[in-house]
Amino acid sequence: MSGKANKIVYPPGCKDITEEIGKEELVRRLKLLARAFQDMGQDDNDQYSGLAVYLATDYFLDHQSKDVRLLVACCIADVFRIFAPEAPYKDLKHLKDIFIFLVKQLRGLEDPDSPSFKRYFYLLENLAWVKSFNICIELEENQEIFCSLFQLMFSIVSDKHSSKVKNFVLDMLTPLITEADSVSQELMDIILLNVVEPYKTQKRVAYALAKELLIRSSNAIEPYIQAFFNNTLMLGKSSESELSHRLYDLIYELNQISPNVLLSVLPQLEFKLKSNEESERKQVTKLLAKMFSDEGSSLVEQNRPLWICFLGRFNDISIPVRQTCVQFSQYFLINHPETNKDIVEQLKSRSHDPEETIRMEVVNTVLSVAKKDFSIINEELLGFIKERTLDKKFQVRREALMGLGQLYKKYTFGEKVEESYVEKVSFIKDKIFHHYYQQSSDDRLLVERVFNTCLVPYNMPEEDRMRQFLLLYCTLDEHAIKAFQEMFKHRISVRAMILQMVEAIEQQALLNPRIVSLSRTLPETGKAIEHLKKFCQIIKDDKRLRSYLIKLLSQDCTCKKAQDLVREILKKLGGPSQGTQNIYYNTIKSLLERVAPVMIDVSAVDQLVSHVDDSVRGLGIITEGIDGAAEKSVKLLMVLSWTYPYYFKTEETYELLLTFMKHDDESVADLTLQIFNNIGKNLQKDYPNIYSSLLPVVSSAAKLGNPKQCKHAIRCINTICKNKEAIYGQIFEHYKKSLNPESANFITAIVGLGHIAKLCPEEFAPDIKTIVSKVIVKDLLMQDHTFGPSTTESWYSEHHVTEESMAKVRWYSEHHVTEESMAKVSWYSEHHVTEESMAKLQSMKLLTRWLQGLKSNANNSGTSTLRLLYTVIAHEGDLMEKGNINKPELARLRLQAGCCMIKLAEEKCFSDIITHEQFQALALLMNDSCYHVRHIFSLKLHKSLLTLRLPLQYMSIFCLAANDPMRERRTQIKQFLQNNITKRREYIKQNPSIQGRIFHFLPDYVMPYTIHLLAHDPELKEHDDVEPLKNIKECLWFNMEPLISKSEDYNYTFFRRMIENIKQTKDAQDPDDEETNMKLYAVCDVALGLLNSKSGNITLKDVTVEPRLSAKHFTKPDKSYSNTQNYLPKDFSFEGHKRKGVNALIDTSGKANTSKGQTTEIIVESPGPVVNPLPISPREQRQPKTKKTDVSSETESSPNSSADSVKKNDSGKNVDKKKPQKRKLDTDTKDENKEPKTAKVRNKKQTKTSGKNVPKSMDTEESDGDEDDDSSVANSESQESQEIPLGPKTKKAKNVSDKNSKSNVRTSKVDTLQKSKSLMNGAKTDSTVRTSDSQKPGSARKRKTESVSKESTPVKKSKLTPALKNLSPSVSESSTPSSPGRSSTKSSTSSVKSSSKSTPKKSPHQSKLKKTTITRSKLNRSDGESDESPPEDKTKKNVRKTASKQTRLDQFNVKSAPKNVRKGKNLPNGVSDGDSQETSSAASTPKSGTSIRIKTKVQTPDSTKKRGRPKKT
C-alpha cells in the first residue's frame, strides 16, 4: 500500500489517505480533500487520476462510516466534474459499482433536518449539474442503475424538501429518459405507478415529481407508452407490469398530465367502447366521461368521432353504462357549455328510460347542476324534473319533488338571490301542491313534508314564517289552493283519528277499527297496521309517552313545544336504525309530523292576522302587486278558521276581524262572516264586547247585504247567538216587507227566508207556508212578468261541441253580452241573468231548504214541490210554457230544478216519494243540450253521491254520459263514477256493521237501476229498435266497465244472476204493459251480452248472497218459469275485446286468379273476440274522424260491414259514386309466416282468388238491385230517423252515422268471400265467424250477413264450463239470410271447421266435431235433431285435421223471424232456396287459440250466371 501511496498525487494542503489511519482522522483528511476537489477546475488535472481511482476502491466504497462514504461520494462526484467528459474509470464493472454507490449515498437526502444534509445536497447538485449518470447510458446493465435511482428518488422525496431539491432531482432524472436509447418497462412502471391511485393520493409529492418528469420527457417517452397500450389494450398481450390492471386510470392521469403522449392511444378507445364485454364498456365509458368533462379539456373538439361514439353509450343496453353516462353529465353541463345541446338531448331520452335508477340519476344530475350553478339550468332541464314528479315509481317522484322543494328554498330564502332565479323557481310551489292530487299516501305525506321543510320552513322565526305563509297562499294558482285546503283538512281528520285511538286506549275500548282507519292514511296499509298496533301497545304500557302524545294533540300546544314533544316521543321509540325497526320508526315519525302543530299556533295566528290586516288596508308590502290580495289573504284565514278554530282566541284577533266586516270589498266581508261562523261558538260568553259589536253588523248584512252575505250572516247568527229566535224574528219581519219585486232586497229576502226556514222550521212554519204558497209559487214561479230576448235558433243545434264554440261560450261568460248575442247562446254569466229569473232560481232553493228543515212530507208539501220541479225540467225550464224566457235563463232554471231534486233526494222521506217519471226526467239532464247544464249537474250529482246520502239509484244517471259528444266530459264522468265506486267499496270495508244494509251501498247494485232507467229511454219505442238499443248498449257499458274491468271485486256469477233475476220480474212502473216489460228484457239481454263479450277472462266465484232487486222498480221474481227468450233483434251484435279476428288474419296483398273448380282453404286461428275501443254512441251527431288506413288496418275493422251497401241520400239515390274496392285474397304461402297466430291461407293449386274480374255491368246491376231491395224493406220497417249508409271504401274501413261518428265497422276478408259468393250463409258449426250487421241509424234493416255470430269471451276452462251450463238459459239460435250480392264467382260449397289447441272435457251437450259440409237438409233440422256428417270424400282427407274438443261458452240467442226466410228461388250466390233458411243449432264463439277453417269452392267469372233478386215472404 505504501508503494501505491507514493504514486498518488494529492492536492496542495491535503494529507495522504491510507487504510491505517483512524476513522476520525480519515474523516478530517477527506473533508480537506473534498474541499480541494470542490475548488478545483477542469484544467490540467490529469495528475489526480490516480487519486480518483484510489478513492473508488472497495475500502472506501464499503467503509463502515457513513461520513466516510459521504465524503468519498462527494469527491467522486467532483472527479466526474473535473475529468468531464472522460472519467478516469475505465473498467465498466467498476464504473457500475461506483454509480450504485452514488445512488445509495443519495438516500441521505431523505432527512432535510440531518446535519450532513448540506453535503448530500451538494452531491445531488453536482450529479445533476454535470449529468454524471448519463455515463451509465453506455453501460449494458444501465437499467438496473436507473431503476434503483428512480425508485430511490420517488421514495425519499417529501414535502420537507425545497423546490431546489426537487428541481435538481428532475434535472438528474430527465436526461436519463430523453437521452437514453431505450426505456425499460420496469422503469416506466416505477414512474407511472406514482401517477395512479393509491400512490397519487398517498404520495402527493412523488406524484408531482412524476408528473413534472413526464411533462419534461413527453416526447421521448411517448413511443414507449404507445407500445405499452398497444400490447395491452389492442393485442391483449399479458404483461407483468403492475399497471396492466390499471390501464384506464393510467390513461386518464396521462391525459391530465400530458395529453400529447396519448395522441395515438385515444383512437383505440373507440373500439373498446363497442366491446362485447359490459365491464370493459363501462370502464372505457367512465374513462372517456372523465376525460371529456374535465375542466379545461379540449378533447371534444380534438377528437369529434370519439365524442360521437361516446354519446352512443347513453343508449347502451347495459344499465351501469347508461348510469355512468348520466352521472358524468353534470360535469359536462358545468365545465363545457358547448356540449350542452348534445348532453340535454341525451338526458331527455334517459329521463324516459325504462330503468328506474337511470331516471332517478337524471333527476339527481339536473338537481346537482342547479344547486351549483342555476344559470346553466334552462326550462328544458327543469322540465325533466317536472316530468319525473309524475313517474310511476315513488322513489323517483320523491327525489324529483324533494329536489324541487330544495331549489325553491335555496333560491327564494337565500341571501342576495337574483330576481331571475326567483322567477325561474316560482312554478315549484304550484307543482308541489298539484302533486297532492295523487291518490297514494306516500305522495301526500311527501307533499306535506316538502311544505313544512322547504316551502314554509317550520324552523324559521315566527314573523318570517307567517309572512312567507301568507305570500305562498296568495301566489298559488286555483288548483294548488284547492290542494292546500285539502291538505289541512286531511291533517285535521288524521288528528281526530289519533285522538279517538288514544281515548280508546284509556277507556280500554276496541282498537282495531280505529287502527284500520288510521292505517289507510299511511303508506303500505298492511305494514302500517302492524306498526300502529305496536305503537298502541307502547302507549298503553308507557303512561309518560301517552301524556306526551295527549299534550301534542291538545289545543294549547305551541309550535316550539310540539317540536320538543315529537323529539321526545321518537326518542322513546329508539331512534332511527337499520332494518325493520327503521321502517316502524319512519311510520310513526310520518304520523307525528302530520299532526304536530309545527306551523300554526295561537301566536302564529295573531301574527298572520296582523299581516292580513296590512294587506286588507293596502299597507303591507308582503302582497304588493298581487291581484286580489285582500280577498286571498282573508280566504287563508277562513281556511285556518275551519281547520284550527281553537287558535283564534285572542281579543286582538277578533277586533281585527271585526274591522274586516266593514271593508268596502263585499267578498272580504263575506269571507269574514264565514270566519266568525267557524270560530264564534263561544264568542258571546268569552268576549261579550266583541259580540255586542259584531251582532248589529251581522244583522245588517242579513237584511241589506247581497244574497251570499245574507246566507252567511244567517248561519253566523245561528252559531254565535244563544237566543237566535228573537233575532231571526226581527229579520223575518224585515224580509216579509221586502218580498216585493220592486224592493232592492227582494232576492236577499228570498235567500234569507230559505235559510231561516231550514234552521228554525218550527218557529216560523205557518208564516213560511203562507209565503211559499201565495208569494213564491203563485206570484213568482208561475208568473212571467218580464220578457227575455226573442230567439229563433234551434235549441239542439247549439250544442257546444267544438273548441271554437266552447271558446265562444267562455267569451260570453267573461265579457259584456248584448241582447242580440244573448239570443245566440244557451248560457251566459250570472250577472246577465234578469232579476226575475234570479228570483225564480232562489225561490226553488227556498222551497228545497224549507223542506230540508221540515224533514217530512207533511201536508204533501214535498209531493207538490217535487211535482213543480219535475214540471220545470219537463218543460225545459219554462214552467208555464209561455215562451217569455230566453234560452240561457231556461237552462239555469231547469238546472236549478234538477239540483234541488238532488238535494231533496238526500232525505229519505223525499227520495221515497220521487216517482219514476220524475227521476227519469231528472236523469235526462245529463244529456241536456246546454254544455253548462250537463257539466254543473254532473258535478252536483257527483258531490252528493260522495257524501253517501244520495241513494245508490242516482249513480245510474252517470250512464247517460256515454251520449255526451265531448270526450273530456265522458272522461271526467267516468272518473266520477270510478271515485264513487271506490268510495263505496272502502266504506263497506271500513264499516262491517252495514252488511245488513249492503244493498244500499254496494256499487254493483247500480246495474238494476241502470237497466230500468235505460229501458225507459224515450227513443226506445219498441223493444227491437236497433239504433236505440245500440245507444243503450254504450250507456250500459259506460256503467259496467268500471265495475267489471280490472276489478278484484267483480263477480261474474253475481252479475249474471242479478240480471237474469230481472228477466223473471216485471217492470213495476207499468207491470201490465207487455211492451214495457219486453223493453226491460231487451235491455237485460244487452247487459248479458256485454257481460260475456267484454268482461275479459271470466273467473266464476261462489255467490253467498242472493242478489236483491228494488221493489219500487221490479215486481217479485216469478220462479215458476225461466225466461230464456232473447228479446234482441237478430241483426244486433256485440263486440268483444279488440283482438285480431278472422278478417285481420287474411292477407289481401296479392291478386287472385281463380279457375274453375278451384278449392281454397283458409285456416284461421282466432285469438278471441274483438272489442270496440270506444263504446260511445251519442245522441248528438259527432264529426267523423277522417283517418287514412292501409290494408293492414282494414283487417281490424268490423266483419259486419256489407260489401253491397252504397251511400244514399234521403231519396234513396246513390251519393257515393265510387265503386267498392274489390277485396283480394292472397293465398300465397309466402305470407303465412309474417304474423304468428294469424290467418294461414293455403291454396291447393297455389293460385289466388280475386274480385277484380267482376264485370262493370254486374256492379251496375248490383246497385240497382240494392235500391229495389231498400225500397221493399222500407215499406215494412220504421224510418223515423234518416241515415246515409256507406259501402266499404277503397282505403277506409269506416261508416258514418248521424248518431255515432266513431269508427265502429270491421271490414272483413270473410265478407269479401261472401261478396264473391265463396261462402255460404248460415254455417252450422260449434264455432262461427262473426258476420253481424253494421247498419246505420234509421236505415232500412237489410240482412247483409250470412250468419249472426253469438259471441262470448274465453274463460278459465276449469271453472266456466260446468257453471255456464247451469246458468245459461235454453238457446234458440238462428242465422239471418244473406242479401244477394253481385260477384264474379259462385260458391258451390262452404264448410266451416273449428278446432282448439287445448280443450277440457266435452260438455254433455257437445258432440264430436267432424268435417261437415252444410247443406239445405242440415239447415232445415230443428234443435232436437242430431246432425250426422256425410262421409268425407277423398279430396278432403289431405286437409289439416282440427281438434274435436272445445270449451263451451255461453252465447246469446238470435231469434229467427219468419219474414227473413227466403224460399222458392235460386240465390245469386249459387245456393238454393233451402240454404237460406235459418238454423237452430247452437253456435258458440271460438275460444282463444281456436282455429276456424273455411273451405270454399270458387268458380271462374266466366261461368257466373246473373240471377234475379228473390222476393221476401
PDB file of N, CA, C and O in Angstrom, residues 1096-1097 1136-1145 1166-1172 1195-1196 1306 1352-1354 1486-1488:
ATOM      1  N   GLY A1096    -113.698  -9.848 -20.507  1.00  0.00           N
ATOM      2  CA  GLY A1096    -112.381 -10.491 -20.444  1.00  0.00           C
ATOM      3  C   GLY A1096    -112.500 -11.914 -19.953  1.00  0.00           C
ATOM      4  O   GLY A1096    -113.536 -12.574 -20.068  1.00  0.00           O
ATOM      5  N   ASN A1097    -111.413 -12.419 -19.378  1.00  0.00           N
ATOM      6  CA  ASN A1097    -111.430 -13.781 -18.843  1.00  0.00           C
ATOM      7  C   ASN A1097    -112.352 -13.864 -17.641  1.00  0.00           C
ATOM      8  O   ASN A1097    -112.287 -13.040 -16.735  1.00  0.00           O
ATOM      9  N   GLY A1136    -116.532  -7.807 -28.868  1.00  0.00           N
ATOM     10  CA  GLY A1136    -115.689  -8.145 -27.727  1.00  0.00           C
ATOM     11  C   GLY A1136    -114.449  -7.301 -27.694  1.00  0.00           C
ATOM     12  O   GLY A1136    -114.376  -6.238 -28.298  1.00  0.00           O
ATOM     13  N   HIS A1137    -113.428  -7.819 -27.030  1.00  0.00           N
ATOM     14  CA  HIS A1137    -112.163  -7.110 -26.922  1.00  0.00           C
ATOM     15  C   HIS A1137    -111.521  -6.980 -28.287  1.00  0.00           C
ATOM     16  O   HIS A1137    -111.649  -7.850 -29.143  1.00  0.00           O
ATOM     17  N   LYS A1138    -110.810  -5.912 -28.501  1.00  0.00           N
ATOM     18  CA  LYS A1138    -110.194  -5.639 -29.797  1.00  0.00           C
ATOM     19  C   LYS A1138    -109.006  -6.557 -30.002  1.00  0.00           C
ATOM     20  O   LYS A1138    -107.893  -6.273 -29.600  1.00  0.00           O
ATOM     21  N   ARG A1139    -109.302  -7.687 -30.629  1.00  0.00           N
ATOM     22  CA  ARG A1139    -108.240  -8.616 -30.974  1.00  0.00           C
ATOM     23  C   ARG A1139    -108.335  -8.905 -32.459  1.00  0.00           C
ATOM     24  O   ARG A1139    -109.359  -8.654 -33.095  1.00  0.00           O
ATOM     25  N   LYS A1140    -107.319  -9.453 -32.993  1.00  0.00           N
ATOM     26  CA  LYS A1140    -107.337  -9.751 -34.418  1.00  0.00           C
ATOM     27  C   LYS A1140    -108.277 -10.919 -34.674  1.00  0.00           C
ATOM     28  O   LYS A1140    -108.080 -12.022 -34.177  1.00  0.00           O
ATOM     29  N   GLY A1141    -109.314 -10.674 -35.447  1.00  0.00           N
ATOM     30  CA  GLY A1141    -110.289 -11.693 -35.742  1.00  0.00           C
ATOM     31  C   GLY A1141    -110.061 -12.281 -37.111  1.00  0.00           C
ATOM     32  O   GLY A1141    -108.993 -12.204 -37.696  1.00  0.00           O
ATOM     33  N   VAL A1142    -111.102 -12.864 -37.676  1.00  0.00           N
ATOM     34  CA  VAL A1142    -110.980 -13.561 -38.945  1.00  0.00           C
ATOM     35  C   VAL A1142    -110.516 -12.616 -40.037  1.00  0.00           C
ATOM     36  O   VAL A1142    -109.627 -12.908 -40.820  1.00  0.00           O
ATOM     37  N   ASN A1143    -111.123 -11.432 -40.079  1.00  0.00           N
ATOM     38  CA  ASN A1143    -110.802 -10.518 -41.169  1.00  0.00           C
ATOM     39  C   ASN A1143    -109.403  -9.969 -41.053  1.00  0.00           C
ATOM     40  O   ASN A1143    -108.836  -9.507 -42.041  1.00  0.00           O
ATOM     41  N   ALA A1144    -108.823  -9.951 -39.864  1.00  0.00           N
ATOM     42  CA  ALA A1144    -107.459  -9.464 -39.710  1.00  0.00           C
ATOM     43  C   ALA A1144    -106.442 -10.539 -40.017  1.00  0.00           C
ATOM     44  O   ALA A1144    -105.246 -10.275 -40.016  1.00  0.00           O
ATOM     45  N   LEU A1145    -106.908 -11.734 -40.248  1.00  0.00           N
ATOM     46  CA  LEU A1145    -106.000 -12.850 -40.411  1.00  0.00           C
ATOM     47  C   LEU A1145    -105.829 -13.274 -41.870  1.00  0.00           C
ATOM     48  O   LEU A1145    -105.173 -14.246 -42.168  1.00  0.00           O
ATOM     49  N   SER A1166    -108.222 -18.097 -34.283  1.00  0.00           N
ATOM     50  CA  SER A1166    -108.931 -16.974 -33.671  1.00  0.00           C
ATOM     51  C   SER A1166    -108.454 -16.775 -32.253  1.00  0.00           C
ATOM     52  O   SER A1166    -108.640 -17.637 -31.409  1.00  0.00           O
ATOM     53  N   PRO A1167    -107.824 -15.640 -31.940  1.00  0.00           N
ATOM     54  CA  PRO A1167    -107.362 -15.408 -30.567  1.00  0.00           C
ATOM     55  C   PRO A1167    -108.480 -15.057 -29.616  1.00  0.00           C
ATOM     56  O   PRO A1167    -108.294 -15.026 -28.430  1.00  0.00           O
ATOM     57  N   GLY A1168    -109.642 -14.718 -30.116  1.00  0.00           N
ATOM     58  CA  GLY A1168    -110.734 -14.382 -29.228  1.00  0.00           C
ATOM     59  C   GLY A1168    -111.572 -13.273 -29.817  1.00  0.00           C
ATOM     60  O   GLY A1168    -111.314 -12.758 -30.896  1.00  0.00           O
ATOM     61  N   PRO A1169    -112.603 -12.865 -29.120  1.00  0.00           N
ATOM     62  CA  PRO A1169    -113.495 -11.828 -29.632  1.00  0.00           C
ATOM     63  C   PRO A1169    -112.792 -10.479 -29.709  1.00  0.00           C
ATOM     64  O   PRO A1169    -111.768 -10.252 -29.096  1.00  0.00           O
ATOM     65  N   VAL A1170    -113.402  -9.574 -30.440  1.00  0.00           N
ATOM     66  CA  VAL A1170    -112.824  -8.258 -30.689  1.00  0.00           C
ATOM     67  C   VAL A1170    -113.593  -7.215 -29.910  1.00  0.00           C
ATOM     68  O   VAL A1170    -114.804  -7.275 -29.799  1.00  0.00           O
ATOM     69  N   VAL A1171    -112.878  -6.247 -29.352  1.00  0.00           N
ATOM     70  CA  VAL A1171    -113.510  -5.216 -28.531  1.00  0.00           C
ATOM     71  C   VAL A1171    -113.560  -3.897 -29.270  1.00  0.00           C
ATOM     72  O   VAL A1171    -112.614  -3.535 -29.949  1.00  0.00           O
ATOM     73  N   ASN A1172    -114.650  -3.200 -29.141  1.00  0.00           N
ATOM     74  CA  ASN A1172    -114.735  -1.843 -29.666  1.00  0.00           C
ATOM     75  C   ASN A1172    -114.016  -0.911 -28.705  1.00  0.00           C
ATOM     76  O   ASN A1172    -114.386  -0.811 -27.543  1.00  0.00           O
ATOM     77  N   THR A1195    -107.930  -4.808 -41.899  1.00  0.00           N
ATOM     78  CA  THR A1195    -108.178  -6.124 -41.340  1.00  0.00           C
ATOM     79  C   THR A1195    -108.678  -6.047 -39.921  1.00  0.00           C
ATOM     80  O   THR A1195    -109.176  -7.025 -39.399  1.00  0.00           O
ATOM     81  N   GLU A1196    -108.556  -4.903 -39.266  1.00  0.00           N
ATOM     82  CA  GLU A1196    -109.035  -4.772 -37.897  1.00  0.00           C
ATOM     83  C   GLU A1196    -110.430  -4.178 -37.837  1.00  0.00           C
ATOM     84  O   GLU A1196    -110.970  -3.964 -36.774  1.00  0.00           O
ATOM     85  N   ARG A1306    -116.017  -3.168 -38.797  1.00  0.00           N
ATOM     86  CA  ARG A1306    -114.849  -4.008 -39.030  1.00  0.00           C
ATOM     87  C   ARG A1306    -114.999  -4.649 -40.400  1.00  0.00           C
ATOM     88  O   ARG A1306    -115.844  -5.504 -40.623  1.00  0.00           O
ATOM     89  N   SER A1352    -118.940 -14.697 -27.105  1.00  0.00           N
ATOM     90  CA  SER A1352    -118.640 -14.697 -25.682  1.00  0.00           C
ATOM     91  C   SER A1352    -117.149 -14.707 -25.511  1.00  0.00           C
ATOM     92  O   SER A1352    -116.406 -14.998 -26.431  1.00  0.00           O
ATOM     93  N   THR A1353    -116.725 -14.412 -24.314  1.00  0.00           N
ATOM     94  CA  THR A1353    -115.299 -14.248 -24.057  1.00  0.00           C
ATOM     95  C   THR A1353    -114.706 -15.535 -23.512  1.00  0.00           C
ATOM     96  O   THR A1353    -115.367 -16.242 -22.756  1.00  0.00           O
ATOM     97  N   PRO A1354    -113.464 -15.849 -23.883  1.00  0.00           N
ATOM     98  CA  PRO A1354    -112.826 -17.058 -23.339  1.00  0.00           C
ATOM     99  C   PRO A1354    -112.771 -17.009 -21.831  1.00  0.00           C
ATOM    100  O   PRO A1354    -112.565 -15.970 -21.241  1.00  0.00           O
ATOM    101  N   PRO A1486    -115.492 -19.198 -30.877  1.00  0.00           N
ATOM    102  CA  PRO A1486    -114.280 -19.987 -30.617  1.00  0.00           C
ATOM    103  C   PRO A1486    -113.445 -19.372 -29.529  1.00  0.00           C
ATOM    104  O   PRO A1486    -113.350 -18.163 -29.402  1.00  0.00           O
ATOM    105  N   LYS A1487    -112.867 -20.226 -28.755  1.00  0.00           N
ATOM    106  CA  LYS A1487    -112.013 -19.763 -27.665  1.00  0.00           C
ATOM    107  C   LYS A1487    -110.678 -19.286 -28.194  1.00  0.00           C
ATOM    108  O   LYS A1487    -110.325 -19.514 -29.337  1.00  0.00           O
ATOM    109  N   SER A1488    -109.954 -18.569 -27.310  1.00  0.00           N
ATOM    110  CA  SER A1488    -108.651 -18.061 -27.714  1.00  0.00           C
ATOM    111  C   SER A1488    -107.765 -19.207 -28.167  1.00  0.00           C
ATOM    112  O   SER A1488    -107.577 -20.184 -27.476  1.00  0.00           O
TER     113      SER A1488
END
